[in-house]
Coordinates of C-alpha atoms in Angstrom, one line a residue:
Chain A
M715 CA 0.0 0.0 0.0
P716 CA 1.4 3.4 -1.1
L717 CA 2.1 5.8 1.7
R718 CA -0.6 8.2 0.7
D719 CA -3.2 5.4 1.2
W720 CA -2.1 4.6 4.7
P721 CA -4.5 5.5 7.5
I722 CA -3.6 8.9 9.0
K723 CA -2.9 7.3 12.4
Q724 CA -0.1 5.1 10.9
K725 CA 1.0 7.9 8.7
L726 CA 1.5 10.3 11.6
T727 CA 3.2 7.6 13.8
A728 CA 5.5 6.7 10.9
I729 CA 6.4 10.2 10.3
L730 CA 7.0 10.8 14.1
L731 CA 9.3 7.6 14.1
L732 CA 11.1 8.6 10.9
V733 CA 11.8 12.0 12.3
S734 CA 13.1 10.8 15.8
S735 CA 15.0 7.9 14.4
S736 CA 16.9 10.1 12.0
V737 CA 17.6 12.5 14.8
L738 CA 18.7 9.7 17.1
L739 CA 20.8 8.1 14.4
L740 CA 22.7 11.3 13.7
T741 CA 23.1 11.9 17.5
A742 CA 24.4 8.3 18.0
A743 CA 26.7 8.7 15.2
A744 CA 28.1 11.9 16.6
F745 CA 28.4 10.2 20.0
V746 CA 30.1 7.2 18.7
T747 CA 32.5 9.3 16.5
Y748 CA 33.3 11.5 19.5
E749 CA 33.9 8.4 21.8
V750 CA 36.2 6.8 19.2
L751 CA 38.2 10.0 18.8
A752 CA 38.5 10.5 22.4
I753 CA 39.7 6.9 22.9
R754 CA 42.3 7.2 20.2
R755 CA 43.6 10.4 21.6
T756 CA 43.8 8.9 25.0
T757 CA 45.4 5.7 23.7
L758 CA 48.1 7.8 21.9
K759 CA 48.6 9.8 25.0
N760 CA 48.9 6.8 27.2
L761 CA 51.3 5.1 24.8
S762 CA 53.5 8.2 24.6
T763 CA 53.5 8.5 28.5
L764 CA 54.6 4.9 28.6
G765 CA 57.1 5.6 25.8
R766 CA 58.6 8.5 27.6
V767 CA 58.8 6.5 30.8
I768 CA 60.5 3.5 29.3
A769 CA 62.7 5.7 27.3
A770 CA 63.9 7.6 30.4
N771 CA 64.5 4.3 32.1
S772 CA 66.5 2.9 29.0
T773 CA 69.1 5.7 28.7
A774 CA 71.5 4.1 31.1
S775 CA 71.2 0.6 29.5
L776 CA 71.7 2.3 26.1
A777 CA 74.5 4.5 27.1
F778 CA 76.3 1.4 28.5
A779 CA 75.0 -0.9 25.9
N780 CA 73.6 -3.2 28.5
E781 CA 71.4 -5.5 26.5
A782 CA 70.1 -7.6 29.5
D783 CA 69.2 -4.5 31.4
A784 CA 67.5 -3.0 28.4
T785 CA 65.5 -6.3 28.0
E786 CA 64.7 -6.2 31.6
I787 CA 63.3 -2.6 31.4
L788 CA 61.2 -3.6 28.3
S789 CA 59.8 -6.6 30.1
A790 CA 58.1 -4.2 32.4
L791 CA 55.8 -3.6 29.6
R792 CA 54.0 -6.9 30.5
A793 CA 52.0 -4.7 32.9
E794 CA 50.5 -3.2 29.8
P795 CA 48.9 -6.1 28.0
H796 CA 47.9 -4.0 25.0
V797 CA 51.6 -3.5 24.1
V798 CA 52.3 -6.3 21.8
A799 CA 55.8 -5.5 20.7
A800 CA 58.6 -3.2 21.7
G801 CA 62.1 -2.6 20.7
L802 CA 65.1 -0.5 21.6
Y803 CA 67.3 0.8 18.8
D804 CA 70.8 2.3 19.4
K805 CA 71.8 5.6 17.9
N806 CA 72.9 3.9 14.8
G807 CA 69.4 2.3 14.3
R808 CA 70.3 -1.1 15.2
L809 CA 67.9 -3.2 17.2
F810 CA 69.3 -3.4 20.7
A811 CA 66.7 -5.2 22.7
R812 CA 63.1 -6.4 22.2
Y813 CA 60.0 -7.3 23.9
P814 CA 58.7 -9.8 24.3
A815 CA 62.0 -11.4 24.3
S816 CA 60.7 -14.3 22.2
L817 CA 59.7 -11.9 19.5
P818 CA 61.1 -12.9 16.2
G819 CA 63.6 -10.4 14.7
D820 CA 61.5 -9.6 11.7
A821 CA 58.5 -8.6 13.8
L822 CA 60.1 -5.2 14.3
P823 CA 61.1 -2.8 11.7
A824 CA 64.7 -2.9 10.7
I825 CA 65.1 0.7 11.2
P826 CA 63.0 2.7 13.7
G827 CA 61.6 5.4 11.3
R828 CA 60.3 8.8 12.1
D829 CA 59.7 9.8 15.7
G830 CA 56.1 10.2 17.1
Y831 CA 53.0 8.2 17.9
R832 CA 50.6 7.2 15.2
F833 CA 48.0 4.7 14.0
E834 CA 49.3 2.3 11.5
D835 CA 47.2 -0.5 10.1
S836 CA 45.4 -1.7 13.1
Y837 CA 48.0 -0.9 15.6
V838 CA 49.3 2.1 17.4
I839 CA 52.9 2.7 16.8
G840 CA 55.1 4.9 18.9
L841 CA 58.7 6.0 18.3
E842 CA 60.3 7.7 21.3
P843 CA 63.8 9.3 21.1
V844 CA 66.0 8.1 24.1
A845 CA 68.2 10.7 25.5
E846 CA 69.3 12.2 28.7
T847 CA 68.0 15.8 29.1
G848 CA 70.2 18.1 27.2
N849 CA 72.5 15.3 25.9
P850 CA 72.8 13.8 22.4
R851 CA 70.4 11.1 21.4
L852 CA 71.3 7.6 22.5
G853 CA 68.6 5.7 20.5
T854 CA 65.0 5.1 19.7
L855 CA 62.3 3.2 21.6
Y856 CA 59.7 1.4 19.4
L857 CA 56.3 0.6 20.9
K858 CA 53.6 -1.3 19.1
S859 CA 50.2 -1.6 20.8
D860 CA 47.0 -3.2 19.6
M861 CA 43.7 -1.3 19.2
Q862 CA 41.6 -3.5 21.5
V863 CA 40.9 -0.5 23.8
V864 CA 39.7 1.5 20.8
S865 CA 37.6 -1.3 19.4
R866 CA 36.2 -2.1 22.8
A867 CA 35.3 1.5 23.4
L868 CA 33.8 1.6 20.0
R869 CA 31.8 -1.5 20.5
L870 CA 30.7 -0.2 23.9
S871 CA 29.7 3.2 22.6
A872 CA 27.9 1.6 19.7
A873 CA 26.1 -0.7 21.9
I874 CA 25.2 2.3 24.2
G875 CA 24.1 4.2 21.3
A876 CA 22.0 1.4 19.9
G877 CA 20.5 0.7 23.3
V878 CA 19.7 4.4 23.9
M879 CA 18.3 4.6 20.3
A880 CA 16.2 1.5 20.7
I881 CA 14.8 2.6 24.1
S882 CA 14.4 6.3 22.5
L883 CA 12.5 4.8 19.5
L884 CA 10.3 2.7 21.6
A885 CA 9.6 5.8 23.8
A886 CA 9.0 7.8 20.5
Y887 CA 6.7 5.2 19.3
F888 CA 4.7 5.2 22.5
L889 CA 4.6 8.9 22.6
A890 CA 3.7 9.1 18.8
A891 CA 1.0 6.6 19.2
V892 CA -0.4 8.6 22.1
L893 CA 0.2 12.1 20.6
Q894 CA -0.8 11.4 17.0
G895 CA -4.3 11.0 18.4
R896 CA -4.3 14.7 19.1
I897 CA -4.2 15.4 15.4
S898 CA -5.7 12.3 13.8
Q899 CA -8.7 12.0 16.3
P900 CA -10.4 15.1 15.2
I901 CA -9.8 14.2 11.6
L902 CA -11.0 10.7 12.1
A903 CA -14.0 12.2 13.9
L904 CA -14.8 14.4 10.9
A905 CA -14.3 11.5 8.5
E906 CA -16.6 9.2 10.4
T907 CA -19.2 12.0 10.5
A908 CA -18.9 12.6 6.9
A909 CA -19.2 8.8 6.3
A910 CA -22.3 8.6 8.5
V911 CA -23.9 11.6 6.8
S912 CA -23.3 10.2 3.3
A913 CA -24.2 6.7 4.3
R914 CA -27.5 7.5 6.0
Q915 CA -28.4 10.9 4.5
D916 CA -28.7 12.1 8.0
Y917 CA -27.6 15.6 8.4
S918 CA -28.4 15.9 12.1
V919 CA -25.3 14.3 13.2
R920 CA -22.4 16.5 14.3
A921 CA -18.6 16.1 14.4
P922 CA -17.3 16.1 18.0
K923 CA -14.9 19.1 18.6
L924 CA -11.7 18.1 20.4
G925 CA -9.8 21.4 20.5
E926 CA -9.7 25.1 19.5
D927 CA -7.0 24.6 16.8
E928 CA -7.4 24.7 13.1
L929 CA -9.0 21.2 13.3
G930 CA -11.5 22.8 15.8
T931 CA -12.2 25.5 13.3
L932 CA -12.5 22.9 10.6
T933 CA -15.0 20.8 12.7
D934 CA -17.0 23.9 13.5
A935 CA -17.1 24.8 9.8
F936 CA -18.1 21.3 8.9
N937 CA -20.8 21.3 11.6
L938 CA -22.0 24.7 10.5
M939 CA -22.2 23.4 7.0
L940 CA -24.2 20.3 8.1
G941 CA -26.5 22.6 10.1
R942 CA -27.2 24.8 6.9
I943 CA -27.7 21.6 4.8
E944 CA -30.1 20.4 7.4
D945 CA -32.0 23.6 7.6
Q946 CA -32.1 23.8 3.7
N947 CA -33.3 20.1 3.5
R948 CA -36.0 20.8 5.9
E949 CA -36.9 23.8 4.0
L950 CA -36.9 21.8 0.7
R951 CA -39.0 19.0 2.3
R952 CA -41.4 21.7 3.5
Y953 CA -41.6 23.2 -0.1
A954 CA -41.9 19.8 -1.6
T955 CA -44.7 18.8 0.8
E956 CA -46.4 22.1 0.2
L957 CA -45.9 21.6 -3.6
E958 CA -47.1 18.1 -3.5
Q959 CA -50.2 19.2 -1.5
R960 CA -50.9 22.0 -3.9
V961 CA -50.5 19.6 -6.9
T962 CA -53.0 17.2 -5.3
E963 CA -55.4 20.1 -4.6
R964 CA -55.0 21.4 -8.2
T965 CA -55.4 17.9 -9.6
H966 CA -58.4 17.3 -7.5
E967 CA -59.7 20.7 -8.8
L968 CA -59.0 19.9 -12.3
Q969 CA -60.5 16.4 -12.0
E970 CA -63.7 18.2 -10.7
R971 CA -63.5 20.7 -13.5
N972 CA -62.9 18.1 -16.0
E973 CA -65.8 16.0 -14.6
A974 CA -68.0 19.2 -14.9
L975 CA -66.7 19.9 -18.5
R976 CA -67.3 16.2 -19.4
R977 CA -70.9 16.5 -18.0
N978 CA -71.4 19.8 -19.8
A979 CA -70.0 18.4 -23.0
A980 CA -72.3 15.4 -22.7
E981 CA -75.3 17.6 -21.9
L982 CA -74.3 19.7 -24.7
L983 CA -74.0 16.8 -27.0
A984 CA -77.4 15.5 -25.9
A985 CA -78.8 19.0 -26.4
N986 CA -77.2 19.1 -29.9
T987 CA -78.5 15.7 -30.8
E988 CA -81.9 16.7 -29.7
L989 CA -81.8 19.9 -31.6
D990 CA -80.7 18.0 -34.6
A991 CA -83.5 15.6 -34.3
F992 CA -85.8 18.5 -33.8
A993 CA -84.5 20.4 -36.9
Y994 CA -84.7 17.3 -39.0
S995 CA -88.3 16.6 -37.9
V996 CA -89.2 20.3 -38.5
S997 CA -87.6 20.1 -41.9
H998 CA -89.7 17.1 -42.9
D999 CA -92.9 17.4 -40.9
L1000 CA -93.6 20.9 -40.5
R1001 CA -93.6 21.8 -44.3
A1002 CA -96.0 19.0 -45.3
P1003 CA -99.2 20.6 -43.9
L1004 CA -98.2 24.0 -45.4
R1005 CA -98.0 22.2 -48.7
S1006 CA -101.4 20.9 -48.3
I1007 CA -102.7 24.3 -47.1
D1008 CA -101.1 26.0 -50.2
G1009 CA -102.0 23.2 -52.5
F1010 CA -105.5 22.8 -51.8
S1011 CA -106.2 26.5 -51.7
Q1012 CA -104.7 26.5 -55.2
V1013 CA -107.0 23.5 -56.1
L1014 CA -110.0 25.5 -54.9
L1015 CA -108.9 28.5 -56.8
E1016 CA -108.4 26.5 -59.9
D1017 CA -111.5 24.4 -59.8
Y1018 CA -113.9 26.6 -58.0
G1019 CA -112.5 30.0 -58.6
A1020 CA -115.4 30.9 -60.9
Q1021 CA -117.9 30.3 -58.2
L1022 CA -116.1 32.6 -55.7
D1023 CA -116.4 36.3 -55.6
E1024 CA -113.3 38.6 -55.5
S1025 CA -113.1 38.5 -51.8
G1026 CA -113.3 34.7 -51.6
R1027 CA -110.5 34.4 -54.2
D1028 CA -108.6 37.1 -52.2
S1029 CA -108.9 35.2 -49.0
L1030 CA -107.6 32.0 -50.7
Q1031 CA -104.6 34.0 -52.0
R1032 CA -103.9 35.3 -48.4
V1033 CA -104.0 31.6 -47.1
R1034 CA -101.4 30.7 -49.8
A1035 CA -99.2 33.7 -49.0
A1036 CA -99.2 33.1 -45.3
S1037 CA -98.4 29.3 -45.9
Q1038 CA -95.5 30.3 -48.2
R1039 CA -94.2 32.9 -45.6
M1040 CA -94.5 30.2 -43.0
A1041 CA -92.4 27.8 -45.2
T1042 CA -89.8 30.7 -45.6
L1043 CA -89.7 31.2 -41.8
I1044 CA -89.2 27.4 -41.3
D1045 CA -86.3 27.4 -43.8
D1046 CA -84.7 30.4 -42.1
L1047 CA -84.9 28.9 -38.8
L1048 CA -83.5 25.7 -40.1
K1049 CA -80.6 27.8 -41.6
L1050 CA -80.1 29.4 -38.1
A1051 CA -80.1 26.0 -36.5
R1052 CA -77.6 24.6 -39.1
V1053 CA -75.3 27.6 -38.4
T1054 CA -75.2 26.6 -34.8
R1055 CA -74.9 22.8 -35.4
S1056 CA -72.6 22.7 -38.2
E1057 CA -68.8 21.8 -37.7
M1058 CA -66.4 24.6 -38.1
R1059 CA -63.5 24.2 -40.4
T1060 CA -61.0 27.1 -39.9
E1061 CA -59.0 28.3 -42.8
L1062 CA -57.8 31.7 -44.3
V1063 CA -60.9 33.1 -46.0
D1064 CA -60.8 35.7 -48.9
L1065 CA -63.8 37.9 -47.6
S1066 CA -63.4 40.4 -50.5
K1067 CA -63.9 37.7 -53.0
I1068 CA -66.9 36.3 -51.3
A1069 CA -68.4 39.7 -51.0
R1070 CA -67.8 40.4 -54.8
D1071 CA -69.4 37.0 -55.7
I1072 CA -72.5 37.9 -53.5
A1073 CA -72.7 41.3 -55.1
T1074 CA -72.6 39.9 -58.6
E1075 CA -75.3 37.5 -57.7
L1076 CA -77.5 40.3 -56.3
H1077 CA -77.0 42.4 -59.5
R1078 CA -77.8 39.4 -61.5
S1079 CA -81.0 38.4 -59.7
T1080 CA -82.4 42.0 -59.6
P1081 CA -80.8 43.7 -62.7
E1082 CA -83.3 46.6 -62.5
R1083 CA -81.5 47.8 -59.4
Q1084 CA -78.6 50.3 -59.7
V1085 CA -76.5 49.9 -56.6
D1086 CA -73.1 51.3 -56.1
V1087 CA -71.2 48.5 -54.4
T1088 CA -67.7 49.2 -53.1
I1089 CA -65.7 46.2 -51.9
A1090 CA -62.2 46.8 -50.3
Q1091 CA -59.5 44.6 -51.8
G1092 CA -57.6 41.9 -50.0
L1093 CA -59.9 41.5 -46.8
E1094 CA -58.9 38.2 -45.3
A1095 CA -59.8 36.4 -42.1
R1096 CA -59.5 32.9 -40.6
G1097 CA -62.7 31.2 -40.2
D1098 CA -65.1 28.7 -41.8
V1099 CA -65.7 29.7 -45.4
R1100 CA -69.3 28.4 -45.7
L1101 CA -70.4 30.2 -42.4
L1102 CA -68.6 33.4 -43.3
R1103 CA -70.3 33.4 -46.8
V1104 CA -73.8 32.9 -44.9
A1105 CA -72.9 35.9 -42.7
L1106 CA -71.8 38.2 -45.5
E1107 CA -74.7 37.3 -47.7
N1108 CA -77.1 38.1 -44.9
L1109 CA -75.4 41.5 -44.3
L1110 CA -75.2 42.4 -48.1
R1111 CA -78.6 41.1 -48.9
N1112 CA -79.9 43.2 -46.0
S1113 CA -78.3 46.4 -47.3
W1114 CA -79.5 45.5 -50.8
K1115 CA -83.0 45.3 -49.4
Y1116 CA -83.0 48.3 -47.2
T1117 CA -81.6 50.6 -50.0
A1118 CA -84.4 49.8 -52.3
K1119 CA -86.2 53.1 -51.7
Q1120 CA -83.0 55.1 -52.0
P1121 CA -82.6 57.0 -55.2
R1122 CA -78.8 56.6 -55.1
P1123 CA -78.1 53.4 -53.2
R1124 CA -74.6 52.8 -51.9
I1125 CA -73.2 49.7 -50.1
E1126 CA -69.7 49.5 -48.7
F1127 CA -67.6 46.5 -47.4
A1128 CA -64.3 47.6 -45.7
T1129 CA -62.3 47.5 -42.5
V1130 CA -61.6 50.2 -39.9
E1131 CA -59.3 50.3 -37.0
G1132 CA -61.0 50.2 -33.5
N1133 CA -59.3 49.8 -30.3
G1134 CA -56.2 48.4 -32.1
E1135 CA -58.1 45.6 -33.7
R1136 CA -59.4 45.2 -37.3
V1137 CA -63.1 45.8 -37.5
F1138 CA -65.1 44.7 -40.6
M1139 CA -67.8 47.0 -41.7
V1140 CA -70.8 46.7 -44.0
R1141 CA -72.4 50.2 -44.6
D1142 CA -75.3 51.4 -46.7
N1143 CA -77.3 54.5 -47.1
G1144 CA -80.6 52.7 -46.9
A1145 CA -83.7 53.0 -44.5
G1146 CA -81.4 52.7 -41.4
F1147 CA -83.0 52.1 -38.0
D1148 CA -83.7 53.8 -34.7
M1149 CA -80.7 53.3 -32.4
Q1150 CA -83.1 53.0 -29.5
Y1151 CA -83.8 49.6 -30.9
A1152 CA -80.3 48.6 -31.8
D1153 CA -80.3 45.7 -29.3
K1154 CA -83.4 44.2 -30.9
L1155 CA -81.7 43.9 -34.3
F1156 CA -80.0 40.6 -33.7
G1157 CA -82.9 38.9 -31.9
V1158 CA -84.7 35.9 -33.7
F1159 CA -87.9 37.1 -35.3
Q1160 CA -87.1 40.8 -34.2
R1161 CA -88.0 43.0 -36.9
L1162 CA -87.8 46.9 -37.1
H1163 CA -89.9 47.2 -40.2
S1164 CA -93.2 46.0 -41.2
A1165 CA -93.5 43.3 -43.8
D1166 CA -95.2 45.5 -46.3
E1167 CA -92.4 48.1 -45.9
F1168 CA -89.6 45.5 -46.3
E1169 CA -90.0 41.7 -46.5
G1170 CA -88.1 39.6 -44.1
T1171 CA -88.4 37.0 -41.3
G1172 CA -86.2 38.5 -38.7
V1173 CA -83.9 35.5 -38.6
G1174 CA -81.0 36.9 -40.9
L1175 CA -79.2 39.0 -38.4
A1176 CA -79.6 36.5 -35.6
T1177 CA -78.0 34.0 -38.0
V1178 CA -75.1 36.6 -38.7
R1179 CA -74.6 37.1 -34.9
R1180 CA -74.6 33.4 -34.3
I1181 CA -71.9 32.9 -37.0
I1182 CA -69.8 35.9 -35.7
T1183 CA -70.1 34.6 -32.1
R1184 CA -69.0 31.1 -33.1
H1185 CA -65.9 32.7 -34.6
G1186 CA -65.1 34.3 -31.3
G1187 CA -66.1 37.7 -32.7
R1188 CA -68.4 40.6 -31.8
I1189 CA -71.1 42.4 -33.9
W1190 CA -72.8 45.6 -33.5
A1191 CA -74.6 48.2 -35.5
E1192 CA -75.0 51.9 -35.8
G1193 CA -77.7 53.7 -37.7
A1194 CA -80.3 56.4 -37.9
V1195 CA -83.8 56.3 -39.5
D1196 CA -83.4 57.1 -43.3
R1197 CA -79.7 57.7 -42.8
G1198 CA -78.4 54.2 -43.5
A1199 CA -77.0 51.5 -41.3
T1200 CA -73.4 50.2 -40.5
F1201 CA -72.8 46.8 -39.3
Y1202 CA -69.4 46.2 -37.5
F1203 CA -68.0 42.9 -36.7
T1204 CA -64.6 41.3 -35.6
L1205 CA -63.4 37.8 -36.3
Chain B
M1055 CA -95.9 9.0 -73.9
N1056 CA -94.0 6.2 -72.2
S1057 CA -96.4 3.5 -71.2
G1058 CA -94.2 2.7 -68.1
K1059 CA -95.7 3.2 -64.8
I1060 CA -94.8 5.6 -62.0
L1061 CA -94.3 4.3 -58.5
L1062 CA -95.1 7.0 -55.9
V1063 CA -93.9 6.1 -52.5
E1064 CA -95.8 8.4 -50.3
D1065 CA -97.5 8.2 -46.9
N1066 CA -99.2 11.5 -46.8
P1067 CA -102.6 11.2 -48.7
D1068 CA -102.6 15.0 -49.3
D1069 CA -99.3 14.9 -51.0
V1070 CA -100.4 11.8 -53.1
A1071 CA -103.6 13.7 -54.2
L1072 CA -101.6 16.9 -55.0
T1073 CA -98.9 14.9 -56.9
M1074 CA -101.6 13.0 -58.9
R1075 CA -103.3 16.2 -59.6
A1076 CA -100.0 17.8 -60.6
L1077 CA -99.0 15.1 -62.9
K1078 CA -102.5 14.9 -64.5
S1079 CA -102.7 18.5 -65.1
H1080 CA -99.9 18.2 -67.4
N1081 CA -101.3 15.1 -69.2
I1082 CA -99.0 12.7 -67.8
T1083 CA -101.5 9.9 -67.9
N1084 CA -99.3 7.0 -67.0
D1085 CA -100.4 4.7 -64.3
V1086 CA -99.4 5.9 -60.8
V1087 CA -99.0 3.2 -58.4
V1088 CA -98.9 4.4 -54.8
S1089 CA -97.2 2.8 -51.9
K1090 CA -98.0 4.1 -48.5
D1091 CA -94.9 3.0 -46.8
G1092 CA -91.5 1.4 -47.4
V1093 CA -92.5 -2.2 -46.8
Q1094 CA -95.3 -1.9 -49.4
A1095 CA -93.0 -0.2 -52.0
L1096 CA -90.5 -3.2 -51.4
E1097 CA -93.2 -5.8 -51.5
Y1098 CA -94.4 -4.2 -54.8
L1099 CA -91.0 -4.1 -56.5
L1100 CA -89.3 -7.2 -55.0
G1101 CA -92.1 -9.3 -53.7
A1102 CA -92.5 -10.8 -50.2
N1103 CA -92.9 -14.2 -48.5
G1104 CA -92.0 -16.0 -51.7
S1105 CA -94.3 -14.2 -54.1
A1106 CA -92.4 -12.5 -56.8
G1107 CA -92.3 -8.9 -57.4
V1108 CA -94.2 -6.9 -60.1
A1109 CA -93.7 -8.3 -63.5
E1110 CA -93.0 -5.0 -65.1
L1111 CA -90.9 -2.3 -63.2
P1112 CA -92.0 1.2 -63.2
A1113 CA -90.3 3.7 -65.4
V1114 CA -89.3 5.7 -62.3
V1115 CA -89.8 5.6 -58.7
L1116 CA -90.7 8.8 -56.7
L1117 CA -89.5 8.2 -53.2
D1118 CA -90.3 10.1 -50.1
L1119 CA -87.8 9.9 -47.3
K1120 CA -89.9 10.0 -44.0
L1121 CA -92.0 6.8 -44.3
P1122 CA -93.7 4.6 -41.7
R1123 CA -92.0 1.2 -41.0
V1124 CA -89.1 1.3 -43.5
D1125 CA -87.9 4.8 -44.5
G1126 CA -87.1 6.1 -47.8
L1127 CA -83.2 5.7 -47.6
E1128 CA -83.7 2.0 -46.5
V1129 CA -86.0 1.4 -49.4
L1130 CA -83.4 2.9 -51.7
R1131 CA -80.6 0.8 -50.2
R1132 CA -82.6 -2.4 -50.8
I1133 CA -83.5 -1.4 -54.3
R1134 CA -79.9 -0.9 -55.2
A1135 CA -79.0 -4.1 -53.4
D1136 CA -81.2 -6.2 -55.5
E1137 CA -79.9 -7.3 -58.8
R1138 CA -83.4 -6.8 -60.5
T1139 CA -83.8 -3.2 -59.4
R1140 CA -80.1 -2.2 -59.1
L1141 CA -80.6 0.2 -62.1
L1142 CA -84.1 1.4 -61.6
P1143 CA -84.4 5.2 -61.7
V1144 CA -85.1 6.5 -58.3
V1145 CA -86.0 10.1 -57.6
I1146 CA -86.1 11.2 -54.0
L1147 CA -89.2 13.6 -53.8
T1148 CA -89.4 14.9 -50.2
S1149 CA -90.0 17.9 -47.9
S1150 CA -86.5 18.2 -46.6
D1151 CA -83.5 19.6 -48.1
E1152 CA -81.3 18.6 -45.1
E1153 CA -77.7 18.2 -46.3
R1154 CA -77.2 14.9 -44.9
D1155 CA -80.5 13.5 -46.6
V1156 CA -79.1 14.8 -49.9
I1157 CA -75.7 13.3 -49.3
N1158 CA -77.1 10.0 -48.1
G1159 CA -79.6 9.8 -50.9
Y1160 CA -76.9 10.3 -53.6
S1161 CA -74.6 8.0 -51.8
L1162 CA -77.1 5.2 -51.9
G1163 CA -77.5 5.7 -55.5
A1164 CA -80.5 8.0 -56.0
N1165 CA -80.8 9.3 -59.6
S1166 CA -82.1 12.7 -58.5
Y1167 CA -83.1 14.7 -55.5
V1168 CA -86.1 17.1 -55.6
R1169 CA -87.5 19.1 -52.8
K1170 CA -91.2 19.4 -52.8
P1171 CA -92.0 23.2 -53.0
V1172 CA -94.7 24.6 -50.7
D1173 CA -96.0 26.8 -53.4
F1174 CA -98.4 24.4 -55.3
V1175 CA -97.7 26.3 -58.6
E1176 CA -94.1 25.5 -58.3
F1177 CA -94.9 22.1 -57.1
T1178 CA -97.1 21.3 -60.2
E1179 CA -94.3 22.7 -62.3
A1180 CA -91.7 20.4 -60.6
A1181 CA -94.1 17.4 -61.2
R1182 CA -94.4 18.3 -64.9
Q1183 CA -90.7 18.6 -65.4
L1184 CA -90.1 15.2 -63.4
G1185 CA -92.7 13.6 -65.7
L1186 CA -91.3 15.0 -68.8
Y1187 CA -87.8 14.0 -68.0
W1188 CA -88.1 10.6 -66.5
L1189 CA -90.8 9.3 -68.7
L1190 CA -90.0 11.0 -72.0
M1191 CA -86.4 12.2 -72.2
N1192 CA -84.6 9.8 -70.0
R1193 CA -83.4 6.5 -71.5
A1194 CA -83.5 3.9 -68.7
A1195 CA -81.3 0.9 -68.5
P1196 CA -82.7 -2.3 -69.8
L1197 CA -84.1 -3.8 -66.7
P1198 CA -83.4 -7.5 -66.2
R1199 CA -86.1 -9.8 -64.9
A1200 CA -85.1 -12.8 -62.8

């Protein structure tokens, strides 16, 4: 496992151990080095002291070339077991005496070499001049000592160092193990809290705060954040609940409204079906008696006309006229019903063209009339072409009819602007009407003129209004008696 | 004059009388056979209960739509469904000019659709023209007999 993935406790312990062991290692190295250097210096010093003592004692035996004496003096070196070899050279550099006495000749250098004490190979070598104070040199003392002192000291100090280090490391380890908790514990607590939060989605838990240091600040910040999230969550849940409740309420309302609409639609459908059946029945059954009335009146006139006086024949003619007017009324009513019932198909309708066609038809049907018809170009609207044709036909036919007594009849179809919307307009200079009765204009069977003045059933404008209303538009009229009428409508 | 008969399918006796008068007033003297409802008309044309229909088919059928028992459109449908009367000229002569009646009539194979005018003068004129056209001018398909 790479270091970065270690648990923080082990990481901290490892770091602490690493730091303390490097410090200890350096310290121990310094200690051992110092020890070794000190021992070596002491060793040299001891050997030189010994050398000087031996040399001072050897002056006489050298001066008198007393070999036995010299050997005797050297044998005193037995007291110093580290000295493995020694030799006395005379002033000519010739070996004079040796120690131990059994030492082979070649164990000592042939010539003494440079004076002084030094380490050579794994021995300490000392060369001490032998002379009486203030007198010429008599010879040289050679001493050779092993390094057992040094190596023992080295071993000892190394052992001490190692021991101290081991104890120190052990202590460091325990200290680290205890002290790393100061840092790792708050972090572990944070980590545990975070894990708990993410595992249970429970934002009510809080990380324990273990101190006022940066980790304490971090814990505070973390807890504050948890608190905020908890608050926000609560808020969100509240909103969600409210929203859900509102949706439920609205859905319920909508369901109720839908139900009401469905009922209305069903009722409307039933009413429409009834109206349909009614209209169908009227269309077939109401006309038949009229046909009989008219027919047999005519039969009477044809077969018995001669036997009737003028008044009798006039009566029969009136019966016929009435039945025919009744038939027209029925037809107009059926047309009105059809306008209400028929299915609407919306498309772009060229109203100008329809108006021109109607005007052409009116001119052709009553060629004796000279009416000045003005139709604006390019008037278009979205709507049902058949219904709009019926509406325009009723309006233009009305104008055509009510301008009959006008010497210079004029009819105009155009648009005007009213309250920012386009308003269609059919205007004439005909008989007009009294504005006081304007609201009656569009009622079924409502007429503002008597039948002998102007013919009509009073259904036409009701039909027009029905059509405009079905297109979502409005219709109204302005006029004055003998000053013409203007019909406005929007689509 | 064509010696073929006219089958008038009409339940209203007033209408029967007026139609007969209108036809006669224009010297259309062909036999007019009257059926008072759809069942009678179908029995006359196609027979019923094993009995065969009329031996000689009429030159034209004047068919009202609102009839007791079997209505006019059903009569027309059965006339067109039968091999013997498939090509028989049928004129719908009725009170209504309801769009769906017109469309249904032509869809079922009516040869013509005439609305009875209330004005008897106009009605007489319509009858005259119908008689002239269907009895004199129109060349009917040869009618097969089973």
